[in-house]
Amino acid sequence: AQKVTQAQTEISVVEKEDVTLDCVYETRDTTYYLFWYKQPPSGELVFLIRRNSFDEQNEISGRYSWNFQKSTSSFNFTITASQVVDSAVYFCALSESYSGGGADGLTFGKGTHLIIQP
Amino acid sequence: EAGVAQSPRYKIIEKRQSVAFWCNPISGHATLYWYQQILGQGPKLLIQFQNNGVVDDSQLPKDRFSAERLKGVDSTLKIQPAKLEDSAVYLCASSWGLQEQYFGPGTRLTVT
């Protein structure tokens, strides 16, 4: 069975600090996909990034960066120079492929509530 | 491009009543998902459709929950009868192939 663990329930930092959100996953499949979603106070889940299990390259997008390490089954998310608008709940999620050619539903972690104080 | 549409946005019912939620996915997305998000938790998959066929409904409480996607486009999720523990946000998502899922705004259900 697949599982996603986000051990940090809540993180509070002051604006402009860097912050890393941890994600550890479990899966028996060799092919799988990892995601991060943002859920602001408005409630809608916003897609941030998707990573394939066969691509361990780290990725940077503006102030956001992701560190994928298969050896430790981790997919951590770092926000550099945080801003108040980054305040939200962030979810890490896992999906496995299936024989029908599409992706399974997502297994989500419990989420990390990030609070950026001005 | 229009996103995933859901209605209603909010619903309050009494326990043992019935309720239905509607979802219209992004045009061209063959896969449609329904998730339940209880306050303070991550979303949990209830059911997944590929076109109008069910791919996974292993976590759907089938004694009270049902869902359909008759024409392979929009979908309806029903709860009958509702229980207090069904209070949650019901999220619909859609995707194309192995691409990421896009979520709708959700329906917040309160069962009193």
Short mmCIF file of C-alpha atoms in Angstrom, two decimals:
data_model
loop_
_atom_site.label_atom_id
_atom_site.label_comp_id
_atom_site.label_asym_id
_atom_site.label_seq_id
_atom_site.Cartn_x
_atom_site.Cartn_y
_atom_site.Cartn_z
CA ALA A 1 0.00 0.00 0.00
CA GLN A 2 1.15 3.51 -0.69
CA LYS A 3 1.61 6.12 2.01
CA VAL A 4 2.71 9.75 2.25
CA THR A 5 4.01 11.25 5.49
CA GLN A 6 4.30 14.95 6.17
CA ALA A 7 5.66 15.05 9.69
CA GLN A 8 5.47 18.83 10.06
CA THR A 9 1.92 19.76 11.01
CA GLU A 10 2.57 23.49 11.19
CA ILE A 11 5.52 25.75 10.44
CA SER A 12 5.70 29.43 11.26
CA VAL A 13 8.46 31.67 9.93
CA VAL A 14 9.05 35.35 9.46
CA GLU A 15 8.81 36.78 5.97
CA LYS A 16 11.98 36.46 3.85
CA GLU A 17 13.17 33.37 5.70
CA ASP A 18 13.75 30.16 3.76
CA VAL A 19 11.57 27.21 4.70
CA THR A 20 11.62 23.51 3.78
CA LEU A 21 8.58 21.24 3.87
CA ASP A 22 9.35 17.56 4.26
CA CYS A 23 7.65 14.68 2.48
CA VAL A 24 8.42 10.97 2.81
CA TYR A 25 6.60 8.38 0.74
CA GLU A 26 6.14 4.62 0.58
CA THR A 27 5.27 2.61 -2.51
CA ARG A 28 5.96 -0.85 -3.92
CA ASP A 29 5.77 0.30 -7.53
CA THR A 30 8.87 1.15 -9.51
CA THR A 31 6.91 3.69 -11.56
CA TYR A 32 5.12 6.39 -9.64
CA TYR A 33 4.50 10.12 -9.62
CA LEU A 34 4.96 12.66 -6.87
CA PHE A 35 3.13 15.96 -6.54
CA TRP A 36 2.92 19.05 -4.41
CA TYR A 37 -0.31 21.00 -4.12
CA LYS A 38 -1.04 24.28 -2.36
CA GLN A 39 -4.34 24.92 -0.60
CA PRO A 40 -4.76 28.61 0.30
CA PRO A 41 -7.47 29.78 2.70
CA SER A 42 -9.90 29.94 -0.22
CA GLY A 43 -9.80 26.12 -0.24
CA GLU A 44 -9.03 25.28 -3.86
CA LEU A 45 -6.12 22.90 -4.43
CA VAL A 46 -3.50 24.42 -6.72
CA PHE A 47 -1.06 22.19 -8.57
CA LEU A 48 2.61 23.13 -8.05
CA ILE A 49 4.76 20.32 -9.43
CA ARG A 50 4.75 16.74 -10.72
CA ARG A 51 7.78 14.45 -10.67
CA ASN A 52 8.22 11.02 -12.27
CA SER A 53 9.99 8.26 -10.35
CA PHE A 54 12.57 7.84 -13.10
CA ASP A 55 13.59 11.51 -13.08
CA GLU A 56 15.56 12.46 -9.98
CA GLN A 57 16.63 15.85 -11.25
CA ASN A 58 15.91 18.62 -8.78
CA GLU A 59 13.77 21.45 -10.04
CA ILE A 60 13.69 25.17 -9.40
CA SER A 61 10.86 27.49 -10.30
CA GLY A 62 11.39 31.04 -9.12
CA ARG A 63 11.47 30.97 -5.32
CA TYR A 64 10.34 27.31 -5.24
CA SER A 65 12.63 24.30 -5.44
CA TRP A 66 12.11 20.58 -5.03
CA ASN A 67 14.60 17.91 -3.92
CA PHE A 68 13.67 14.36 -4.96
CA GLN A 69 15.79 11.56 -3.46
CA LYS A 70 14.75 7.97 -4.19
CA SER A 71 17.39 6.62 -1.80
CA THR A 72 15.54 8.17 1.14
CA SER A 73 12.05 8.14 -0.45
CA SER A 74 11.78 11.87 0.07
CA PHE A 75 10.44 14.73 -2.01
CA ASN A 76 11.07 17.94 -0.09
CA PHE A 77 9.89 21.42 -1.04
CA THR A 78 11.81 24.61 -0.27
CA ILE A 79 10.54 28.16 -0.49
CA THR A 80 13.29 30.75 -0.64
CA ALA A 81 12.71 34.26 0.69
CA SER A 82 9.19 33.42 1.84
CA GLN A 83 6.35 35.90 1.42
CA VAL A 84 3.07 36.36 3.27
CA VAL A 85 1.22 35.14 0.16
CA ASP A 86 2.92 31.77 0.58
CA SER A 87 0.81 31.14 3.68
CA ALA A 88 -1.29 28.06 2.96
CA VAL A 89 -1.56 24.34 3.59
CA TYR A 90 0.81 22.37 1.38
CA PHE A 91 0.14 18.77 0.46
CA CYS A 92 2.51 16.17 -0.88
CA ALA A 93 0.85 13.39 -2.88
CA LEU A 94 1.70 10.12 -4.62
CA SER A 95 0.15 8.37 -7.61
CA GLU A 96 0.96 5.07 -9.26
CA SER A 97 0.32 4.23 -12.88
CA TYR A 98 -2.18 1.55 -13.82
CA SER A 99 -2.60 -0.70 -16.80
CA GLY A 100 -5.38 1.36 -18.33
CA GLY A 101 -2.87 4.01 -19.32
CA GLY A 102 -3.85 6.66 -16.85
CA ALA A 103 -2.74 7.50 -13.34
CA ASP A 104 -4.25 6.24 -10.12
CA GLY A 105 -5.96 8.59 -7.74
CA LEU A 106 -3.69 10.54 -5.43
CA THR A 107 -2.68 9.47 -1.94
CA PHE A 108 -2.17 12.66 0.05
CA GLY A 109 -0.21 13.40 3.16
CA LYS A 110 -1.93 15.20 6.02
CA GLY A 111 -0.52 18.52 4.91
CA THR A 112 1.76 21.15 6.43
CA HIS A 113 0.20 24.44 7.46
CA LEU A 114 2.72 27.14 6.58
CA ILE A 115 2.35 30.52 8.27
CA ILE A 116 4.46 33.40 7.01
CA GLN A 117 4.46 36.28 9.45
CA PRO A 118 5.14 39.81 8.18
CA GLU B 1 -9.61 27.12 -20.71
CA ALA B 2 -12.38 26.57 -18.18
CA GLY B 3 -11.46 24.72 -15.00
CA VAL B 4 -13.29 21.97 -13.16
CA ALA B 5 -16.77 23.13 -12.20
CA GLN B 6 -18.66 21.93 -9.14
CA SER B 7 -22.04 22.69 -7.64
CA PRO B 8 -23.38 23.49 -5.22
CA ARG B 9 -20.55 25.20 -3.34
CA TYR B 10 -22.22 24.75 0.04
CA LYS B 11 -24.89 22.41 1.36
CA ILE B 12 -26.40 21.96 4.81
CA ILE B 13 -28.62 18.94 5.45
CA GLU B 14 -29.88 16.96 8.39
CA LYS B 15 -28.65 13.45 9.08
CA ARG B 16 -30.51 10.74 7.19
CA GLN B 17 -31.31 13.13 4.34
CA SER B 18 -29.98 12.71 0.81
CA VAL B 19 -27.66 15.01 -1.11
CA ALA B 20 -26.11 15.08 -4.58
CA PHE B 21 -23.06 16.89 -5.92
CA TRP B 22 -22.30 17.65 -9.53
CA CYS B 23 -18.97 17.96 -11.33
CA ASN B 24 -18.05 19.00 -14.86
CA PRO B 25 -14.39 18.23 -15.66
CA ILE B 26 -12.03 20.10 -17.93
CA SER B 27 -12.93 19.49 -21.54
CA GLY B 28 -11.13 16.47 -22.97
CA HIS B 29 -10.10 15.01 -19.63
CA ALA B 30 -11.00 11.32 -19.66
CA THR B 31 -10.24 10.64 -16.00
CA LEU B 32 -12.43 12.03 -13.25
CA TYR B 33 -11.92 11.67 -9.50
CA TRP B 34 -14.00 12.36 -6.40
CA TYR B 35 -12.22 13.04 -3.13
CA GLN B 36 -13.44 13.63 0.42
CA GLN B 37 -11.51 16.11 2.55
CA ILE B 38 -12.35 16.14 6.24
CA LEU B 39 -11.26 19.26 8.12
CA GLY B 40 -7.58 19.16 9.00
CA GLN B 41 -6.79 16.19 6.75
CA GLY B 42 -5.58 15.56 3.24
CA PRO B 43 -8.10 14.59 0.57
CA LYS B 44 -9.04 10.93 0.35
CA LEU B 45 -9.96 9.29 -2.96
CA LEU B 46 -13.52 8.01 -3.09
CA ILE B 47 -13.88 6.95 -6.72
CA GLN B 48 -12.08 7.23 -10.04
CA PHE B 49 -13.64 7.06 -13.50
CA GLN B 50 -11.92 6.49 -16.82
CA ASN B 51 -14.43 7.81 -19.37
CA ASN B 52 -17.69 6.34 -18.04
CA GLY B 53 -16.18 3.26 -16.41
CA VAL B 54 -15.18 2.90 -12.75
CA VAL B 55 -11.44 2.29 -12.25
CA ASP B 56 -11.27 2.36 -8.46
CA ASP B 57 -14.04 2.63 -5.89
CA SER B 58 -12.34 0.67 -3.13
CA GLN B 59 -12.68 3.51 -0.63
CA LEU B 60 -16.25 4.45 -1.47
CA PRO B 61 -18.72 3.56 1.34
CA LYS B 62 -21.06 1.80 -1.03
CA ASP B 63 -23.85 1.34 1.50
CA ARG B 64 -24.55 5.06 1.34
CA PHE B 65 -22.43 6.63 -1.40
CA SER B 66 -22.95 6.24 -5.14
CA ALA B 67 -21.49 7.95 -8.18
CA GLU B 68 -22.05 7.89 -11.90
CA ARG B 69 -20.58 9.33 -15.06
CA LEU B 70 -23.06 8.22 -17.66
CA LYS B 71 -21.82 9.98 -20.80
CA GLY B 72 -18.15 10.09 -19.87
CA VAL B 73 -18.24 13.81 -19.18
CA ASP B 74 -19.92 15.21 -16.08
CA SER B 75 -20.46 13.20 -12.91
CA THR B 76 -22.75 13.07 -9.89
CA LEU B 77 -21.88 11.89 -6.39
CA LYS B 78 -24.76 11.02 -4.07
CA ILE B 79 -25.01 10.31 -0.37
CA GLN B 80 -28.10 8.56 0.93
CA PRO B 81 -28.66 8.64 3.88
CA ALA B 82 -26.13 11.13 5.21
CA LYS B 83 -24.38 10.72 8.55
CA LEU B 84 -22.76 13.34 10.76
CA GLU B 85 -19.29 12.00 9.83
CA ASP B 86 -19.97 12.80 6.16
CA SER B 87 -19.43 16.49 6.92
CA ALA B 88 -16.50 17.39 4.70
CA VAL B 89 -15.48 19.11 1.50
CA TYR B 90 -16.10 16.99 -1.59
CA LEU B 91 -13.57 17.68 -4.31
CA CYS B 92 -13.77 16.73 -7.93
CA ALA B 93 -10.65 16.52 -10.08
CA SER B 94 -9.87 15.60 -13.65
CA SER B 95 -6.80 14.68 -15.64
CA TRP B 96 -5.64 13.67 -19.10
CA GLY B 97 -3.49 10.52 -19.35
CA LEU B 98 -0.69 10.54 -16.79
CA GLN B 99 -0.77 14.27 -16.36
CA GLU B 100 -1.48 16.13 -13.14
CA GLN B 101 -4.96 16.38 -11.68
CA TYR B 102 -6.78 19.68 -11.64
CA PHE B 103 -9.23 20.27 -8.84
CA GLY B 104 -12.53 22.08 -8.66
CA PRO B 105 -13.48 24.50 -5.87
CA GLY B 106 -15.24 21.76 -3.89
CA THR B 107 -18.61 21.41 -2.19
CA ARG B 108 -18.65 22.00 1.56
CA LEU B 109 -21.20 19.65 3.14
CA THR B 110 -22.44 20.13 6.69
CA VAL B 111 -24.60 17.39 8.18
CA THR B 112 -26.49 18.42 11.33
#
